[in-house]
XYZ file of C-alpha atoms in Angstrom:
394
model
C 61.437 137.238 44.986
C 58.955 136.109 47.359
C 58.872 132.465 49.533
C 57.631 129.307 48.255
C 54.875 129.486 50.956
C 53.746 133.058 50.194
C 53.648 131.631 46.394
C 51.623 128.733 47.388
C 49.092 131.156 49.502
C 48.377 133.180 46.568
C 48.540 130.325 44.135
C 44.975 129.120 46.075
C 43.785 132.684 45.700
C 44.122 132.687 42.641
C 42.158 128.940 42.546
C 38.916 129.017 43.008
C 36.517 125.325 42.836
C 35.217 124.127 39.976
C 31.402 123.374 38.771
C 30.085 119.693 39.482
C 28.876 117.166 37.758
C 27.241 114.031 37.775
C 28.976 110.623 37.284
C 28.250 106.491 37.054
C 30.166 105.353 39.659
C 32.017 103.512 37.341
C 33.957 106.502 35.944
C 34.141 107.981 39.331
C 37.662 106.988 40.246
C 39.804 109.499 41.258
C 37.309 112.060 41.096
C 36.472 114.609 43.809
C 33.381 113.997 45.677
C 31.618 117.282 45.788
C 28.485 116.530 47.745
C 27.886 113.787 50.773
C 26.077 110.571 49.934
C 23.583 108.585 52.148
C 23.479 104.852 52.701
C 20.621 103.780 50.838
C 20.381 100.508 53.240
C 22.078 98.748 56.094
C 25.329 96.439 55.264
C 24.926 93.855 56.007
C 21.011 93.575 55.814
C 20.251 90.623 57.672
C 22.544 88.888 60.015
C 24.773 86.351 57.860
C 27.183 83.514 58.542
C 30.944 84.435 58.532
C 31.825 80.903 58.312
C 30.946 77.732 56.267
C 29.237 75.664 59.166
C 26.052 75.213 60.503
C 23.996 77.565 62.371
C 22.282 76.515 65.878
C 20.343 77.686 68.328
C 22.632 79.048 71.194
C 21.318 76.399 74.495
C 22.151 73.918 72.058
C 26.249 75.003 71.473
C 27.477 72.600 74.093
C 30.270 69.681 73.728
C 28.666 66.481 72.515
C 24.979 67.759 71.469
C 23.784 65.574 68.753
C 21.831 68.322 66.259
C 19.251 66.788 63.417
C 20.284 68.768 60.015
C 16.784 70.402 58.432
C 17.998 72.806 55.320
C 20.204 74.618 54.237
C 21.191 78.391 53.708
C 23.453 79.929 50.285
C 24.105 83.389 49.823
C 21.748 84.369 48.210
C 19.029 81.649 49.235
C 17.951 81.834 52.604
C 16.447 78.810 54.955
C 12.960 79.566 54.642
C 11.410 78.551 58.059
C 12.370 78.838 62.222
C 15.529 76.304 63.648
C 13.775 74.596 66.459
C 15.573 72.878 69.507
C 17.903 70.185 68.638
C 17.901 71.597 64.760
C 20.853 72.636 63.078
C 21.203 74.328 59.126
C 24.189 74.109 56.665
C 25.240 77.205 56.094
C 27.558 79.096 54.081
C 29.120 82.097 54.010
C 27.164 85.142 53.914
C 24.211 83.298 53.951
C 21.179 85.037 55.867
C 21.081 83.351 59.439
C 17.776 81.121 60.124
C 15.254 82.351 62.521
C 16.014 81.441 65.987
C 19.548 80.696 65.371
C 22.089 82.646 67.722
C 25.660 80.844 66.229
C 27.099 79.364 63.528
C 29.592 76.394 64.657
C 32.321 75.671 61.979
C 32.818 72.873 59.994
C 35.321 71.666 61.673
C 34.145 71.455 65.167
C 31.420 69.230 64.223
C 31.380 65.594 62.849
C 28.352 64.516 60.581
C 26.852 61.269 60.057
C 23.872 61.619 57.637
C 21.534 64.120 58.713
C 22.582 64.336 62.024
C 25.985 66.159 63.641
C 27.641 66.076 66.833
C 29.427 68.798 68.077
C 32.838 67.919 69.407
C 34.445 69.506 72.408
C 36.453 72.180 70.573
C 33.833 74.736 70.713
C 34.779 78.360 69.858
C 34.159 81.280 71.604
C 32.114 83.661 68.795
C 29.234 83.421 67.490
C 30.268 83.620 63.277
C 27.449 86.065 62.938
C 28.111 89.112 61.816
C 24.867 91.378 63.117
C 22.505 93.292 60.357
C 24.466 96.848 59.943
C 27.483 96.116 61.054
C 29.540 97.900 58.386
C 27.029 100.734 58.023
C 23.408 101.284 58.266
C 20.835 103.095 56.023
C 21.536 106.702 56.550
C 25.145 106.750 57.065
C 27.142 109.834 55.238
C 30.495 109.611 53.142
C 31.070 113.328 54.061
C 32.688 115.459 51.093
C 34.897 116.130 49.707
C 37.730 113.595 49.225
C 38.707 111.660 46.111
C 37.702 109.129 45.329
C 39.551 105.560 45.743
C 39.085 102.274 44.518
C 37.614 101.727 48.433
C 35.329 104.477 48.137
C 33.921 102.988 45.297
C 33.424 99.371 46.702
C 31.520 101.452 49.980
C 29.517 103.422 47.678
C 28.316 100.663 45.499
C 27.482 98.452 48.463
C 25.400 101.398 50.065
C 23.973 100.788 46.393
C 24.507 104.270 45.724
C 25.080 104.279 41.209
C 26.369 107.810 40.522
C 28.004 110.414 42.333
C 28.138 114.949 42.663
C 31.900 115.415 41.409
C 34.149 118.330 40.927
C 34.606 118.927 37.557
C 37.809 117.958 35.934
C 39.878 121.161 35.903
C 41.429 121.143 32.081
C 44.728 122.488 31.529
C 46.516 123.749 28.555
C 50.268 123.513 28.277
C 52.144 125.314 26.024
C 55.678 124.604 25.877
C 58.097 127.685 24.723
C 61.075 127.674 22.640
C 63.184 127.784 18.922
C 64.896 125.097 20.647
C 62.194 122.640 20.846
C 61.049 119.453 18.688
C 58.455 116.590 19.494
C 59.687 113.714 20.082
C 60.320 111.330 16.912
C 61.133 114.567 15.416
C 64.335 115.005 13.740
C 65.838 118.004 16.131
C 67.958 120.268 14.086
C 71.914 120.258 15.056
C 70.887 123.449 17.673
C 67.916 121.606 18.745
C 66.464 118.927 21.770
C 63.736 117.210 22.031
C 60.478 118.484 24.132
C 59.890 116.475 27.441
C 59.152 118.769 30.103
C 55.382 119.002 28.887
C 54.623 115.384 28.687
C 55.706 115.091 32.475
C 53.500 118.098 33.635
C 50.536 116.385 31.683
C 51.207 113.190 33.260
C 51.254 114.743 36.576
C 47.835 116.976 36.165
C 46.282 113.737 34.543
C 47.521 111.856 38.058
C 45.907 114.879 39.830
C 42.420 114.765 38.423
C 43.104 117.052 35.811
C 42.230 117.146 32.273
C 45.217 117.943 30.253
C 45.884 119.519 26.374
C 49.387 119.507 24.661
C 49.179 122.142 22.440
C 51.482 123.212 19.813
C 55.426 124.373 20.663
C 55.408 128.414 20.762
C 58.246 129.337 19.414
C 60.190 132.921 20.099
C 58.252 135.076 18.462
C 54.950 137.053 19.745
C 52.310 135.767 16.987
C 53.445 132.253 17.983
C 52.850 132.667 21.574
C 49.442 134.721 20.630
C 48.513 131.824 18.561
C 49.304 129.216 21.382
C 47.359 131.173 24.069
C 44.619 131.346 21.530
C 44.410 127.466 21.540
C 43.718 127.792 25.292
C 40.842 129.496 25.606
C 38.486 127.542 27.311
C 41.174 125.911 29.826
C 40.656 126.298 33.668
C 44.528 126.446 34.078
C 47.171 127.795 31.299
C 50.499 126.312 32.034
C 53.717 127.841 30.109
C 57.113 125.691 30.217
C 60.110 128.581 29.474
C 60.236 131.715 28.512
C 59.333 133.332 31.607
C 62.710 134.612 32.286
C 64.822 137.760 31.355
C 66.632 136.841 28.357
C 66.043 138.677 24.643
C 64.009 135.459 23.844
C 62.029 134.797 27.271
C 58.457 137.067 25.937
C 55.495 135.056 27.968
C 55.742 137.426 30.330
C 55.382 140.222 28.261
C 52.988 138.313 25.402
C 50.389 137.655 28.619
C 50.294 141.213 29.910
C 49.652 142.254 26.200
C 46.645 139.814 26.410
C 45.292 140.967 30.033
C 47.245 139.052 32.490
C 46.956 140.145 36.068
C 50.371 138.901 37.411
C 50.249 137.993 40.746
C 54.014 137.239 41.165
C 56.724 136.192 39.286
C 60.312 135.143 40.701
C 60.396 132.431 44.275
C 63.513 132.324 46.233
C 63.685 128.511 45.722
C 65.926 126.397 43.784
C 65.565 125.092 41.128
C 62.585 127.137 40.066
C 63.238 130.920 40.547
C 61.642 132.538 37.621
C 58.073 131.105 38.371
C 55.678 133.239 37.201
C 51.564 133.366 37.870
C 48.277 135.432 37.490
C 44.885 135.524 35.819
C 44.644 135.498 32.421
C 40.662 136.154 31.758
C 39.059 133.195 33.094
C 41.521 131.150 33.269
C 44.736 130.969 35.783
C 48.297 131.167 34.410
C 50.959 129.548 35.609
C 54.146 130.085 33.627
C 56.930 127.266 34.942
C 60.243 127.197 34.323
C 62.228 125.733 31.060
C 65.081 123.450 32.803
C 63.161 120.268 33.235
C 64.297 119.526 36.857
C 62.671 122.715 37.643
C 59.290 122.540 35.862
C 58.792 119.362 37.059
C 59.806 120.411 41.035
C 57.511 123.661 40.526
C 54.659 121.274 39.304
C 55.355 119.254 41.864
C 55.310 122.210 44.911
C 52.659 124.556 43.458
C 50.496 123.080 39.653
C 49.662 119.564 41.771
C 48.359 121.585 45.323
C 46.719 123.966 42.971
C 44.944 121.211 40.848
C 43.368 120.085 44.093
C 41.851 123.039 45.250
C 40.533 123.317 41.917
C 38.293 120.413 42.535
C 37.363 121.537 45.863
C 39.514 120.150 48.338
C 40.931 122.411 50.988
C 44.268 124.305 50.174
C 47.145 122.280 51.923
C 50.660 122.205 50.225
C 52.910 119.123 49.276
C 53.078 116.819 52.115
C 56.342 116.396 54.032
C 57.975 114.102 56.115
C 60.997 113.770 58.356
C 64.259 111.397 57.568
C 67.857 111.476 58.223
C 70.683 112.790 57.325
C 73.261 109.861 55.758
C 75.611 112.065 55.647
C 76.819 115.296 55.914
C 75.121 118.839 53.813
C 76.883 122.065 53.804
C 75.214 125.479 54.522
C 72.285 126.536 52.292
C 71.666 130.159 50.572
C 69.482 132.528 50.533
C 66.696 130.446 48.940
C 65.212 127.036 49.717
C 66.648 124.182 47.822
C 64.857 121.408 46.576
C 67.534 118.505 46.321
C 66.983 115.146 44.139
C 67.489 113.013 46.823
C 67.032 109.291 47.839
C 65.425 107.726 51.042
C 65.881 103.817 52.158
C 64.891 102.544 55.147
C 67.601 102.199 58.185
C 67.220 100.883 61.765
C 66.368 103.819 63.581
C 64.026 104.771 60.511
C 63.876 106.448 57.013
C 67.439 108.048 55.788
C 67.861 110.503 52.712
C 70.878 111.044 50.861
C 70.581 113.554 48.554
C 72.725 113.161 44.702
C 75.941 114.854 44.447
C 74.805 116.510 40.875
C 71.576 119.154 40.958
C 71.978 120.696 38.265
C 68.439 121.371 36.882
C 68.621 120.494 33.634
C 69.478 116.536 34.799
C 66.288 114.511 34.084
C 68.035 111.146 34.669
C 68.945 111.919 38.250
C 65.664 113.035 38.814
C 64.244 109.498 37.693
C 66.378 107.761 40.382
C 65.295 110.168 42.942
C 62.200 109.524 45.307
C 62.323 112.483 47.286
C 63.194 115.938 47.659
C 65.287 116.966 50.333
C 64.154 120.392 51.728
C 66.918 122.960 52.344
C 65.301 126.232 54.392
C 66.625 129.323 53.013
C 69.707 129.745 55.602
C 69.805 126.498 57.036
C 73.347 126.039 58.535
C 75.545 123.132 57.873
C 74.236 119.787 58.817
C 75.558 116.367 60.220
C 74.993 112.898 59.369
C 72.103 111.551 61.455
C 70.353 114.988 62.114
C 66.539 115.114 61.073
C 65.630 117.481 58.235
C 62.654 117.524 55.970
C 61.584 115.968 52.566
C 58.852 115.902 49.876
C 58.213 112.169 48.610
C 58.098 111.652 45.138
């Protein structure tokens, strides 16, 4: 058995970016940006109003100046002309700010009768103007790569930028293993259960930028699982749920090396999760997860999701951790690290986790309550209540 973290490290070896592609920036949500982009003008590009109000020259924002009203300014229609002395404009917001105008004064510091207004004495201190290029100017950089976000998007179409350089979606085939196995609205036979580990692992390479295919259920027998890695070719990523254990009936292992695999591990000292197995398969990368469904979905989790990423081009980094405490008491931990379904609330002094009483591995409906994994180190001693220790959020 070898560490989670020595796992991980050759988990990015193994993972190496993607092509690119080009995009609308309409589908580019959530996609990797694989090459920097340039501001194709400033933001804003003139000076405009930040305020409804009227914009004035600056020697005449004093308490009491009576102002003669001359246009007015929309965004989107500009005051086509020069304020003069003892002018004033109605303007609105993010309308382009008249010549020789150095303020906007609100609405409701003036008082209008007509075509004139006075300015009363609660004058403010700022101007209302928000300069040309205050956000960003013409030449500015969204530096690569990163993924995408709704944000991104709203900067990048305002620096009227209408595609994008992407990573290319990674696409991975999972094949889940087992006699045991039927879809679900299936009628399971009475030695049978239903299949739900893969539809988790595609949601959570879908989440991760990934492209993912269900195939077919492999069952226990070599030209099934010959068959099933046949319907992968062409994947980026192979992903097996089961049979990568030691029984009679686990044969991925053995099915893969007959096909080429280069294994570069198999067993983690981690719980849940041990017989993980991985290596290249051709051109494609196999990863070959674990059957109990607490543990495919942790292994996903700790090494598919970071391995996704790199995939697209972003730099190797694993599942992010933070710190809590203890609510109450954990005994020693074993040899390997444990990954405990565990909860975290907020309490005065900060965030506490409690971890569930049951972990066994093949409980999916504690691992729906759970937002966090508590992280045991391999020989961590007993801890008390109120001591800090680490966790994965979920």
């Amino acid at each position: 058995m070898i560490p989670v973290e020595e796992a991980l490290a050759r988990l990015f070896a193994l993972s190496a970016p993607l092509g690119v592609e080009t995009v609308a920036l309409r589908h580019a949500a959530g996609r990797v940006l694989a090459g920097d982009v340039t501001a194709r003008r400033d933001q804003p590009p003139f000076a405009a109003s930040a305020m409804d109000g009227y914009a004035i020259r600056e020697e005449d924002h004093r308490p009491g100046a009576r102002l003669a009203i001359t246009g007015e300014a929309a965004a989107g229609g500009r005051f086509a002309g020069r304020l003069g002395a003892g002018e004033a404009v109605r303007i609105f917001t993010g309308a382009p700010v008249p010549e020789g105008a150095g303020r906007v004064v609100l609405q409701e510091d003036v008082t209008r009768d007509g075509a004139t207004i006075a300015l009363t004495g609660q004058l403010g201190e700022g101007t209302n103007i928000r300069p040309a290029g205050q956000d960003f100017r013409a030449g500015d950089r969204v530096v690569a790569p990163r993924r995408l976000s709704p944000r991104d998007l709203a900067l990048l179409a305002a620096m009227n930028v209408p595609d994008v350089t992407v990573a290319r979606r990674p696409v991975v085939a999972l094949i889940a293993t087992g006699d045991e196995l039927v879809m679900p609205g299936e009628e399971p036979g009475p030695d049978q259960i239903i299949a739900s580990n893969s539809f988790a692992i595609a949601a959570m390479a879908e989440a991760a930028g990934a492209e993912a295919r269900l195939l077919p259920i492999a069952r226990d027998r070599e030209e099934s699982l010959r068959a099933a890695f046949g319907m992968a070719a062409g994947a980026d990523l192979v992903v097996t749920i089961g049979g990568a254990s030691v029984g009679d009936h686990d044969l991925v292992a053995d099915v893969a090396a007959d096909l080429g695999l280069e294994r570069a591990f198999w067993k983690i000292a981690m719980r849940p999760g041990k017989p993980l197995m991985a290596g290249r398969l051709g051109p494609a990368v196999l990863l070959g997860l674990p059957g109990n469904p607490v543990s495919a979905i942790v292994c996903a989790h700790l090494f598919l999701v970071p391995m996704l990423a790199v995939l697209q081009g972003l730099p190797p980094a694993p599942a992010p951790r933070r710190r809590a405490r203890l609510a109450e008491p954990v005994g020693a931990n074993g040899a390997r690290e444990h990954y405990m379904r565990a909860r975290v609330s907020a309490g005065p002094e900060g965030a506490v986790i409690a971890p569930y009483s049951r972990q066994d591995s093949a409980l999916i409906g504690i691992l729906t309550e759970a937002n966090a994994l508590l992280l045991r180190p391999a020989g961590d001693p007993a801890r008390a209540a109120g001591e800090m220790v680490s966790y994965l959020p979920l």
